[in-house]
Coordinates of C-alpha atoms in Angstrom, one line a residue:
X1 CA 0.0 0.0 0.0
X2 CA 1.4 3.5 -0.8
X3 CA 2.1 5.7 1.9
X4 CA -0.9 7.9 3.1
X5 CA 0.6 11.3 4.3
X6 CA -2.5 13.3 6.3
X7 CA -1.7 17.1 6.8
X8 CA -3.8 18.6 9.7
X9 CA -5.0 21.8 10.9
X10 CA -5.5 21.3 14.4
X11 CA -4.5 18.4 16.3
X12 CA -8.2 17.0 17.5
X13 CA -8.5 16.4 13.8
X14 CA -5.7 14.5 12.9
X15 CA -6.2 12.5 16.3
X16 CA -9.6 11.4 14.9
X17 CA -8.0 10.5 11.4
X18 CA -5.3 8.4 13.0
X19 CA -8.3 6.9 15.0
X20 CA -9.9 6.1 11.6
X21 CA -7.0 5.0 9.6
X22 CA -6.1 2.4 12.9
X23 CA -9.2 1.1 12.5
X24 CA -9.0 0.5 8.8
X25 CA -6.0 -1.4 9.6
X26 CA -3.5 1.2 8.9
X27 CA 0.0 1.4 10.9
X28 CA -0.1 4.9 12.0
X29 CA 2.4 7.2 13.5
X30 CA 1.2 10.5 14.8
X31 CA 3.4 13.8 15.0
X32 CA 2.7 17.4 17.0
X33 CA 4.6 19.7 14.0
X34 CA 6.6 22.5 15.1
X35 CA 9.6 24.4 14.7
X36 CA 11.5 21.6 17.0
X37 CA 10.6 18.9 15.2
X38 CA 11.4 20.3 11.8
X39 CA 14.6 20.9 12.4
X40 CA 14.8 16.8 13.9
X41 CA 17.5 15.4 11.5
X42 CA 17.1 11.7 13.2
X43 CA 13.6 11.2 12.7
X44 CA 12.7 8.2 10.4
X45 CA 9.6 8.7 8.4
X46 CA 10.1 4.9 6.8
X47 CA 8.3 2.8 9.0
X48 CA 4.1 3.8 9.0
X49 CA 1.5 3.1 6.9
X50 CA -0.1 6.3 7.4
X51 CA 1.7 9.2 9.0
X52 CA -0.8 11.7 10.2
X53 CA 1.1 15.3 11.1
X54 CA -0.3 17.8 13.6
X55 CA -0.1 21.3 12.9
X56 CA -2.3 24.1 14.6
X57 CA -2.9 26.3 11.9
X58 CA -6.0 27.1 12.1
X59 CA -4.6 29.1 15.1
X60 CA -2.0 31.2 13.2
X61 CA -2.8 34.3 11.0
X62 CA -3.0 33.1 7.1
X63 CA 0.9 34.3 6.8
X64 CA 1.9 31.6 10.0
X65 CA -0.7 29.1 8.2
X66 CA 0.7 28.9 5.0
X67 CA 4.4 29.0 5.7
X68 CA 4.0 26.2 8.4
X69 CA 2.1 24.0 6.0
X70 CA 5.0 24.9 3.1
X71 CA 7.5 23.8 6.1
X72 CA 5.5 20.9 7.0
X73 CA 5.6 19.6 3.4
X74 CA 9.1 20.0 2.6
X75 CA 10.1 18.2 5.8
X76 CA 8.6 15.5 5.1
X77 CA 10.5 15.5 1.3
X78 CA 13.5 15.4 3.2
X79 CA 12.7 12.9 5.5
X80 CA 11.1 10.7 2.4
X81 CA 12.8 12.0 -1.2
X82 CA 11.0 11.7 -4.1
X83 CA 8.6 9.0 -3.2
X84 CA 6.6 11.6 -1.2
X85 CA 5.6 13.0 -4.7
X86 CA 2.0 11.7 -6.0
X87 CA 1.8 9.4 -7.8
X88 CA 4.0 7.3 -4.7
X89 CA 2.6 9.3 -1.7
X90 CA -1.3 10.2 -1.4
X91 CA -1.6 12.8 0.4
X92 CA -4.8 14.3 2.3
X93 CA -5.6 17.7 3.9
X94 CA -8.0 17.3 7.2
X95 CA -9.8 20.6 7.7
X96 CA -12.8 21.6 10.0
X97 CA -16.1 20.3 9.3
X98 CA -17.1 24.0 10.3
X99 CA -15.5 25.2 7.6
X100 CA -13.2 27.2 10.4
X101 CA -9.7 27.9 9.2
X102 CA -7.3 29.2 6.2
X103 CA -9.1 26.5 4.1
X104 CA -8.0 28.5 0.6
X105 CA -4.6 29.6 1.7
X106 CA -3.5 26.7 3.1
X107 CA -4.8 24.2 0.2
X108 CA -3.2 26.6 -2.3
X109 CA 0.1 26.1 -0.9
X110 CA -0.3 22.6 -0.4
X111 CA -0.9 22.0 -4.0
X112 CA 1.8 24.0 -4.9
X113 CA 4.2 21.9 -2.8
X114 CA 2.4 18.6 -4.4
X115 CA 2.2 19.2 -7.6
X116 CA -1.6 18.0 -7.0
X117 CA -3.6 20.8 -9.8
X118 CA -6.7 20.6 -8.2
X119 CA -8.6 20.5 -5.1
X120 CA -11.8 18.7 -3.7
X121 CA -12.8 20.3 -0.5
X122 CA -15.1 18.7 0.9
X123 CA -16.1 19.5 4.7
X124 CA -19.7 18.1 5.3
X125 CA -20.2 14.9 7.7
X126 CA -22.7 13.4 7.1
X127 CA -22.2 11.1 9.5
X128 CA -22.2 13.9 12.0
X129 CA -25.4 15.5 10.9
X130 CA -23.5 17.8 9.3
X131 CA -24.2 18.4 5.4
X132 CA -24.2 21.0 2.3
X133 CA -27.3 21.0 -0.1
X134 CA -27.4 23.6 -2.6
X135 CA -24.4 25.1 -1.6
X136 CA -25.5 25.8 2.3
X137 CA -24.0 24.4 5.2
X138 CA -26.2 22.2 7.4
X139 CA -25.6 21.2 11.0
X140 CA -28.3 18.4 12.0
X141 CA -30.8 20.8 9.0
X142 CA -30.0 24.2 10.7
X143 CA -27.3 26.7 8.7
X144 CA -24.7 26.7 10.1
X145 CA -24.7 31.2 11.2
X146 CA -27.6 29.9 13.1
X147 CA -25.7 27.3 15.3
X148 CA -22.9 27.8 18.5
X149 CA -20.6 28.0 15.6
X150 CA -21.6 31.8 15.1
X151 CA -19.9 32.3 18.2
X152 CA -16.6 31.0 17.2
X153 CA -13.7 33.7 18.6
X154 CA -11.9 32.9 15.5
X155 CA -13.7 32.2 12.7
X156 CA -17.2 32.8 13.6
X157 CA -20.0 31.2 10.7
X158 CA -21.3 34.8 9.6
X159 CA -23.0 32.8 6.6
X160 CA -24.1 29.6 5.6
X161 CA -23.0 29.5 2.1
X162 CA -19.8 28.0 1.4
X163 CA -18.7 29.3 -0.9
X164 CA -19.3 33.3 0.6
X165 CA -17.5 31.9 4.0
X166 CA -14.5 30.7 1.8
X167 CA -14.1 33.9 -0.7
X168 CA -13.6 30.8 -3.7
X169 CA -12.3 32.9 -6.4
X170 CA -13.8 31.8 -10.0
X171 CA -10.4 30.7 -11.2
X172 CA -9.8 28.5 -8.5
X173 CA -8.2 25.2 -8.4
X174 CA -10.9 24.4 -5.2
X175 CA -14.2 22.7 -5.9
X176 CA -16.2 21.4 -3.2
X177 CA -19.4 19.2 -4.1
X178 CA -23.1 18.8 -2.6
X179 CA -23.4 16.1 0.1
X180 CA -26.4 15.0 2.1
X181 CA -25.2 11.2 2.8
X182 CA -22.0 9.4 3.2
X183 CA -23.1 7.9 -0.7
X184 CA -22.6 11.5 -1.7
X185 CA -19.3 11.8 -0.4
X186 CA -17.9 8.1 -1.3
X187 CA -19.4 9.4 -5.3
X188 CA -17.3 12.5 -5.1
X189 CA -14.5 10.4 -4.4
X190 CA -14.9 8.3 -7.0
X191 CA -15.0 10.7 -9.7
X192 CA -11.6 12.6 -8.6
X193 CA -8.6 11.6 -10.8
X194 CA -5.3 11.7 -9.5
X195 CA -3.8 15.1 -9.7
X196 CA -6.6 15.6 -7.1
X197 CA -6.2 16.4 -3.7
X198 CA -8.6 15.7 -1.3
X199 CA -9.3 17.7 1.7
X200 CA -11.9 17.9 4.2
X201 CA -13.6 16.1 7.1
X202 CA -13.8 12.3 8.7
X203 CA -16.3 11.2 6.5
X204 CA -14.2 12.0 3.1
X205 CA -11.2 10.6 4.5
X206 CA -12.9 7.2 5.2
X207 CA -14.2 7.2 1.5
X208 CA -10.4 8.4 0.6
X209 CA -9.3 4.6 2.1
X210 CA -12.2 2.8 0.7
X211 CA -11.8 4.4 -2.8
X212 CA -11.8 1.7 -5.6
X213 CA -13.4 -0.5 -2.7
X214 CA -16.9 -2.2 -4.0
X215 CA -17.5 -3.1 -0.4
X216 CA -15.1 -1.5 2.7
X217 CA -15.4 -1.8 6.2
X218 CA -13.3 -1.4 9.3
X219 CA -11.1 -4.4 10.4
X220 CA -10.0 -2.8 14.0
X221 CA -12.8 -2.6 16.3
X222 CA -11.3 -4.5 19.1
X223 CA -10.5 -0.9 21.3
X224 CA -13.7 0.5 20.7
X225 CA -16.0 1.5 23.5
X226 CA -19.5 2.5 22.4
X227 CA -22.6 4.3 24.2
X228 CA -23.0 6.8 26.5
X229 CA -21.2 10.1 27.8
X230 CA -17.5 10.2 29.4
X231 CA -19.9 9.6 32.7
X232 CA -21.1 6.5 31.7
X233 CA -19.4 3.9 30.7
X234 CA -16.2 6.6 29.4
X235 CA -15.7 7.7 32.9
X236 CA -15.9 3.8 34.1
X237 CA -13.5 3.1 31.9
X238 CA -10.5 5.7 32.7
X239 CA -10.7 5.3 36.5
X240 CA -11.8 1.3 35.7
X241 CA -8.4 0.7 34.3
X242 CA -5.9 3.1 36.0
X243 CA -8.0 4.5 39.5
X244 CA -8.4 7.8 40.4
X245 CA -6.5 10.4 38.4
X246 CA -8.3 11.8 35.5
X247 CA -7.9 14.9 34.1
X248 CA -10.3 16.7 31.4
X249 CA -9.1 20.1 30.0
X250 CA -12.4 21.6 28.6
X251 CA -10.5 24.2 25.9
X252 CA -13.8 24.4 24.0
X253 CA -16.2 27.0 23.7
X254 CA -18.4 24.0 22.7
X255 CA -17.3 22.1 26.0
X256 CA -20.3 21.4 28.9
X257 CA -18.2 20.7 31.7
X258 CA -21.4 20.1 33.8
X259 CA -22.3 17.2 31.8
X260 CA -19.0 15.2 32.4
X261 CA -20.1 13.6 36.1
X262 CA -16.6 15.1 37.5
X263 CA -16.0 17.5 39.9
X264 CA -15.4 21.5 37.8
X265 CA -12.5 23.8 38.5
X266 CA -13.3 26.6 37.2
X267 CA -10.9 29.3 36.0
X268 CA -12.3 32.5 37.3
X269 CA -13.5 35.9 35.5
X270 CA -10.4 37.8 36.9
X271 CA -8.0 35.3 35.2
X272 CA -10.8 35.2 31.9
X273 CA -10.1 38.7 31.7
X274 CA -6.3 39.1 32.2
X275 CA -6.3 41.0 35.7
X276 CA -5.0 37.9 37.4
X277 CA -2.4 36.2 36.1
X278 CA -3.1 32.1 35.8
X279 CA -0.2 30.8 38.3
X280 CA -1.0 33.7 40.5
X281 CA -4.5 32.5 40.7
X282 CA -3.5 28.5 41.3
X283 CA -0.8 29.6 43.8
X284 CA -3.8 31.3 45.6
X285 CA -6.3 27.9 45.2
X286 CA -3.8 25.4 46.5
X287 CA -3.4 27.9 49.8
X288 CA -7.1 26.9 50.7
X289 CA -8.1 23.9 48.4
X290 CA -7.0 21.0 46.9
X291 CA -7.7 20.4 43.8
X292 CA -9.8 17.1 43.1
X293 CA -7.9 13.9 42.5
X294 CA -10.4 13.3 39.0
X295 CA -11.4 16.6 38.1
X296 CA -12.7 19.0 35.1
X297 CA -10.5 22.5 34.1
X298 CA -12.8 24.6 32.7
X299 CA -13.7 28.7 32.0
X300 CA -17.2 27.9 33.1
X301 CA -19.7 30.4 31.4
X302 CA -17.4 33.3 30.2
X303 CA -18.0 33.6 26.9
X304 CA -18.0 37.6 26.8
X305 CA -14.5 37.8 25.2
X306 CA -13.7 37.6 21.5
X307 CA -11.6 37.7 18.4
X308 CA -8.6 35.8 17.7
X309 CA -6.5 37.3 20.3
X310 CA -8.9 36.4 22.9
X311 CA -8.9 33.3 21.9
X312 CA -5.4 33.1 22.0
X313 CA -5.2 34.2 25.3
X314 CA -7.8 31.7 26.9
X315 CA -5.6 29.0 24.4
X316 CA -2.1 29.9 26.6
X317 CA -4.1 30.3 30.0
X318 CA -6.0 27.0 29.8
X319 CA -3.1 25.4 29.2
X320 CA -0.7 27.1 31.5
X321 CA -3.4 26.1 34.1
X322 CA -3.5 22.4 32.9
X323 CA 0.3 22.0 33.2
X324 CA 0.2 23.0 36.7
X325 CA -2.1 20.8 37.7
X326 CA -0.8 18.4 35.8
X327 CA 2.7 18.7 37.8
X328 CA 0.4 18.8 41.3
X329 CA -1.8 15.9 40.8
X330 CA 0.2 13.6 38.4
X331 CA -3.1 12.6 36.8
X332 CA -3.1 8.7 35.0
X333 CA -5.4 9.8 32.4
X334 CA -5.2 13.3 30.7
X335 CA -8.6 14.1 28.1
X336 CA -8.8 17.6 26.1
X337 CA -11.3 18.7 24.5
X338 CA -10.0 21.7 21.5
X339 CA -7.8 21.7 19.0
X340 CA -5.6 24.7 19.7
X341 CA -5.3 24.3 23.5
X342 CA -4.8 20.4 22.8
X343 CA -1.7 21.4 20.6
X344 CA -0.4 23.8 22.8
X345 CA -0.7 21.9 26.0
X346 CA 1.3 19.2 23.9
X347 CA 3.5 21.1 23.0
X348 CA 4.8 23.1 26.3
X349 CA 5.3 19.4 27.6
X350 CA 7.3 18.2 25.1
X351 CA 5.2 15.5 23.9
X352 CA 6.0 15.0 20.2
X353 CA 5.2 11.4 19.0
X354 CA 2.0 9.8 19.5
X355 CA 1.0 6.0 19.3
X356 CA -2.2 5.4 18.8
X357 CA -4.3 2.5 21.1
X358 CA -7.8 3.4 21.2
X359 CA -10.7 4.6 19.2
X360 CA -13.2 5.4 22.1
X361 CA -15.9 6.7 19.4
X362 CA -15.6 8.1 16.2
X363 CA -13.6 11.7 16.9
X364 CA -12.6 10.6 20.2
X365 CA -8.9 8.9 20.3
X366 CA -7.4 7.6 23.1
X367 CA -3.1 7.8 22.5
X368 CA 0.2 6.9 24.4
X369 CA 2.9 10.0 24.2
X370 CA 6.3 9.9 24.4
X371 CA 6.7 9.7 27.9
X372 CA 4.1 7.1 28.5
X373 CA 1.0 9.0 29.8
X374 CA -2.5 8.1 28.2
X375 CA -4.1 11.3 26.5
X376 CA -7.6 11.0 25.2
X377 CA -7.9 14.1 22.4
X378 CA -11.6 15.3 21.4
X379 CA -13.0 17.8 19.2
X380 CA -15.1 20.1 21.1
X381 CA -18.2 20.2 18.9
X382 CA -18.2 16.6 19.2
X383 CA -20.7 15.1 21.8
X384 CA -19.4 12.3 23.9
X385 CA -22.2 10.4 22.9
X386 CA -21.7 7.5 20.2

């Protein structure tokens, strides 16, 4: 099988593809991209099936977005040679099935690194309840500009047309296609020739590994726990298997805390705000509490603040908070829910590599780092349940 190279923007998405492709059967090797690693001369790119890099792009300003997914490319050329070139090497481009992002910069630069002379973007999930008829973005048959997702700090859905919310210029190389079913998206696939690169949600990417397939279904199951919210049996199963000690960073606007059956540590308004700094504040708790062996980290209701350096800001803090704790409790079991704070979290602790074990539910992946703790990534639009 050729090698399947998966670009991501955010690193809850390419956790759910490497959850997908290890359940197709795929040996996967997961990577958290950044400046460290692209400079890592000893890293072997040789041995995976499917190698499924983390970026957090849809975090940086289109200059950051596009030079980090030019640098992400020609990294792995020099890890790989030639071979990385299609015909040899398919590649695939996860974005948001919210359509959040630098969709156009970013695919533009990646087909310019390719060689790939088209695009097919395709971000509905059907699957998911979430679909485009006529050219509008559904989630479960509301637009999208009428959802949560008009509250996005970063990339808030001001319209339900795709192609207005992605500025597609008329001499583009980006087509996207109509899709109310998973048979929608498995045709689209289909007709796409080779010099096509494919880019888009779960749903595509699973028809992306079943294309030429008459009949194509997963043959990993054996890790999959089904039903239910991370209370029941997801909760059952963390502390089941290692005790007490779970953490869950809610780094979502989408996240509900409440509905998680654990204790919530809340960050307060002051620290929401910026007129308390985050350490300050958890110097200040652990004077007069402790915090809960099994607990939820969250910003409770504050939703007030926006824009991209807002969100930014609650990114670094939720994180900065999550380390601490994470050095005070020494939690088995770490879960995050959002992409950005996921990555950045990641990142500030050094965990690079990422092995795979679990798929808990489709989206939600449960991997070993590189020092051995368990880490359970989920997108924060995602419900827990199955």
């Amino acid at each position: 099988m050729r090698r399947i190279i998966v670009i991501a923007d955010d690193i809850t998405g390419a956790a759910e593809i490497a959850g997908i492709a290890t359940r197709y059967g795929l040996s996967v090797s997961m990577v958290v991209f950044n400046d460290v690693i692209g400079a890592d001369l000893r890293m072997n790119l040789s041995l995976a099936q499917c190698y499924v890099i983390a970026t957090d792009t849809r975090s940086m300003d289109v200059e950051g977005a596009v030079e980090t997914t030019k640098k992400v490319v020609r990294w792995v050329k020099r890890k790989c040679g030639d071979e990385t070139l299609p015909p040899h090497t398919l590649w695939y481009k996860k974005t948001d099935s919210a359509l959040r992002g630098h969709v156009v910069e970013e695919l533009e630069a990646l087909m310019t690194e390719t060689g790939h002379r088209k695009t097919l973007y395709l971000p509905a999930n059907p699957s998911k309840g979430r679909t485009i008829q006529d050219g509008i973005y559904y989630v479960y048959g509301v637009p999208i500009d009428q959802t949560d997702f008009s509250f996005d700090p970063e990339f808030p859905a001001w319209t339900a047309n795709v192609v207005e919310r992605l500025s597609f210029d008329s001499s583009s190389k980006i087509f996207f296609a109509n899709a109310t079913t998973v048979g929608d998206i498995r045709l689209a696939v289909q007709q796409a020739d080779k010099n096509t690169l494919l880019a888009g949600a779960a749903d595509l990417f699973e028809a992306f590994l079943c294309k030429g397939e008459s009949t194509c279904s997963p043959t990993n199951n054996d890790g999959r726990v089904t039903g239910g919210h991370v209370g029941s049996p997801l909760q059952d199963f963390y502390l089941g298997e290692t005790g007490e000690g779970l953490l869950v960073v809610c780094g979502s606007t989408q996240s509900k805390p409440d509905a998680l059956g654990l204790p919530v540590v809340e960050i307060p308004r002051e620290v929401y705000d910026g007129e308390i700094d985050v350490n300050g504040w958890i110097d200040d708790y652990l004077e007069t509490h402790s915090f809960p062996t099994s607990m939820a980290l969250s910003f409770g209701n504050n939703r007030h603040r926006a824009g991209r350096e807002a969100a930014l800001y609650m990114r670094d803090v939720m994180a900065k908070a999550a380390k601490r704790i994470i050095a005070v409790n020494h939690p088995k079991e770490l879960v995050i829910e959002g992409g950005s704070t996921a990555f950045r979290l990641l990142e500030s602790l050094g965990w690079n590599m990422l092995t795979i074990t679990q798929e808990l539910s489709p989206g939600i992946v449960r991997m070993r780092t590189n020092n051995g703790m368990y880490v359970t990534m989920k997108p924060g639009s995602y419900p827990w349940k199955t």
